[in-house]
């Protein structure tokens, strides 16, 4: 299952990167978080879900 960061909702406080740095990365151009290329939630389990649940802006979704 793919993880998607909505850059329009993301405010960039990087909680998701702190929780799951192998799933998310920083986009220097937009100054927002983004999902690492090819990252799949199945590879990160509870850690990935915690990062999704921990986004206060609701900017992370699954597809
Ligand atoms: S926790 Fe949410 S709002 Fe904060 S950087 Fe990550 S995706 Fe953006």
PDB file of C-alpha atoms and ligand atoms in Angstrom:
ATOM      1  CA  UNK A   1       0.000   0.000   0.000  1.00  0.00           C
ATOM      2  CA  UNK A   2       1.442   3.334  -1.062  1.00  0.00           C
ATOM      3  CA  UNK A   3       1.723   6.286   1.298  1.00  0.00           C
ATOM      4  CA  UNK A   4       0.967   9.727  -0.088  1.00  0.00           C
ATOM      5  CA  UNK A   5       1.782  13.122   1.424  1.00  0.00           C
ATOM      6  CA  UNK A   6      -0.532  15.932   0.372  1.00  0.00           C
ATOM      7  CA  UNK A   7       1.893  18.845   0.014  1.00  0.00           C
ATOM      8  CA  UNK A   8      -1.003  21.314   0.139  1.00  0.00           C
ATOM      9  CA  UNK A   9      -1.888  20.188   3.676  1.00  0.00           C
ATOM     10  CA  UNK A  10       1.623  19.468   4.938  1.00  0.00           C
ATOM     11  CA  UNK A  11       3.031  22.295   7.051  1.00  0.00           C
ATOM     12  CA  UNK A  12       6.482  20.786   7.343  1.00  0.00           C
ATOM     13  CA  UNK A  13       7.099  20.124  11.004  1.00  0.00           C
ATOM     14  CA  UNK A  14       8.569  16.736  10.052  1.00  0.00           C
ATOM     15  CA  UNK A  15       6.968  14.481  12.666  1.00  0.00           C
ATOM     16  CA  UNK A  16       6.613  11.815  10.013  1.00  0.00           C
ATOM     17  CA  UNK A  17      10.341  11.900   9.244  1.00  0.00           C
ATOM     18  CA  UNK A  18      11.182  11.625  12.919  1.00  0.00           C
ATOM     19  CA  UNK A  19       8.949   8.562  13.295  1.00  0.00           C
ATOM     20  CA  UNK A  20       9.722   6.778  10.038  1.00  0.00           C
ATOM     21  CA  UNK A  21      12.762   8.287   8.297  1.00  0.00           C
ATOM     22  CA  UNK A  22      13.019   5.349   5.892  1.00  0.00           C
ATOM     23  CA  UNK A  23       9.466   5.928   4.701  1.00  0.00           C
ATOM     24  CA  UNK A  24       9.492   9.724   4.418  1.00  0.00           C
ATOM     25  CA  UNK A  25      12.056  12.236   3.223  1.00  0.00           C
ATOM     26  CA  UNK A  26      12.385  15.973   2.990  1.00  0.00           C
ATOM     27  CA  UNK A  27      11.676  17.727  -0.312  1.00  0.00           C
ATOM     28  CA  UNK A  28      14.056  20.693  -0.468  1.00  0.00           C
ATOM     29  CA  UNK A  29      12.157  22.284  -3.348  1.00  0.00           C
ATOM     30  CA  UNK A  30       8.758  22.396  -1.673  1.00  0.00           C
ATOM     31  CA  UNK A  31      10.067  22.508   1.913  1.00  0.00           C
ATOM     32  CA  UNK A  32       7.620  19.734   2.757  1.00  0.00           C
ATOM     33  CA  UNK A  33       7.739  16.029   3.529  1.00  0.00           C
ATOM     34  CA  UNK A  34       7.271  13.443   0.829  1.00  0.00           C
ATOM     35  CA  UNK A  35       7.192   9.676   0.621  1.00  0.00           C
ATOM     36  CA  UNK A  36      10.437   8.020  -0.357  1.00  0.00           C
ATOM     37  CA  UNK A  37      10.345   6.702  -3.908  1.00  0.00           C
ATOM     38  CA  UNK A  38       8.983   3.163  -3.994  1.00  0.00           C
ATOM     39  CA  UNK A  39       8.324   3.008  -0.247  1.00  0.00           C
ATOM     40  CA  UNK A  40       5.465   0.694   0.686  1.00  0.00           C
ATOM     41  CA  UNK A  41       3.668   0.782   4.007  1.00  0.00           C
ATOM     42  CA  UNK A  42       3.852  -3.002   4.238  1.00  0.00           C
ATOM     43  CA  UNK A  43       7.610  -2.701   4.716  1.00  0.00           C
ATOM     44  CA  UNK A  44       7.227  -0.404   7.736  1.00  0.00           C
ATOM     45  CA  UNK A  45       4.251  -1.851   9.599  1.00  0.00           C
ATOM     46  CA  UNK A  46       3.338  -0.191  12.883  1.00  0.00           C
ATOM     47  CA  UNK A  47       6.050   2.440  12.533  1.00  0.00           C
ATOM     48  CA  UNK A  48       4.579   3.687   9.264  1.00  0.00           C
ATOM     49  CA  UNK A  49       1.071   3.640  10.639  1.00  0.00           C
ATOM     50  CA  UNK A  50       2.217   5.610  13.692  1.00  0.00           C
ATOM     51  CA  UNK A  51       3.661   8.272  11.413  1.00  0.00           C
ATOM     52  CA  UNK A  52       0.413   8.462   9.464  1.00  0.00           C
ATOM     53  CA  UNK A  53      -1.674   8.638  12.622  1.00  0.00           C
ATOM     54  CA  UNK A  54       0.723  11.179  14.114  1.00  0.00           C
ATOM     55  CA  UNK A  55       0.403  13.756  11.354  1.00  0.00           C
ATOM     56  CA  UNK A  56      -1.591  16.552  13.013  1.00  0.00           C
ATOM     57  CA  UNK A  57      -2.565  18.002   9.647  1.00  0.00           C
ATOM     58  CA  UNK A  58      -4.047  14.792   8.266  1.00  0.00           C
ATOM     59  CA  UNK A  59      -1.741  15.219   5.294  1.00  0.00           C
ATOM     60  CA  UNK A  60      -0.833  11.556   4.882  1.00  0.00           C
ATOM     61  CA  UNK A  61      -3.107   9.065   3.177  1.00  0.00           C
ATOM     62  CA  UNK A  62      -2.942   5.574   1.717  1.00  0.00           C
ATOM     63  CA  UNK A  63      -3.591   4.412  -1.828  1.00  0.00           C
TER      64      UNK A  63
HETATM   65  S1  LIG B   1       3.834  15.137   9.989  1.00  0.00           S
HETATM   66 FE1  LIG B   1       2.328  15.684   8.392  1.00  0.00          FE
HETATM   67  S2  LIG B   1       2.361  17.914   8.273  1.00  0.00           S
HETATM   68 FE2  LIG B   1       4.194  17.280   9.407  1.00  0.00          FE
HETATM   69  S3  LIG B   1       5.810  17.117   7.835  1.00  0.00           S
HETATM   70 FE3  LIG B   1       4.882  15.072   8.012  1.00  0.00          FE
HETATM   71  S4  LIG B   1       3.245  15.048   6.455  1.00  0.00           S
HETATM   72 FE4  LIG B   1       3.832  17.173   6.788  1.00  0.00          FE
END
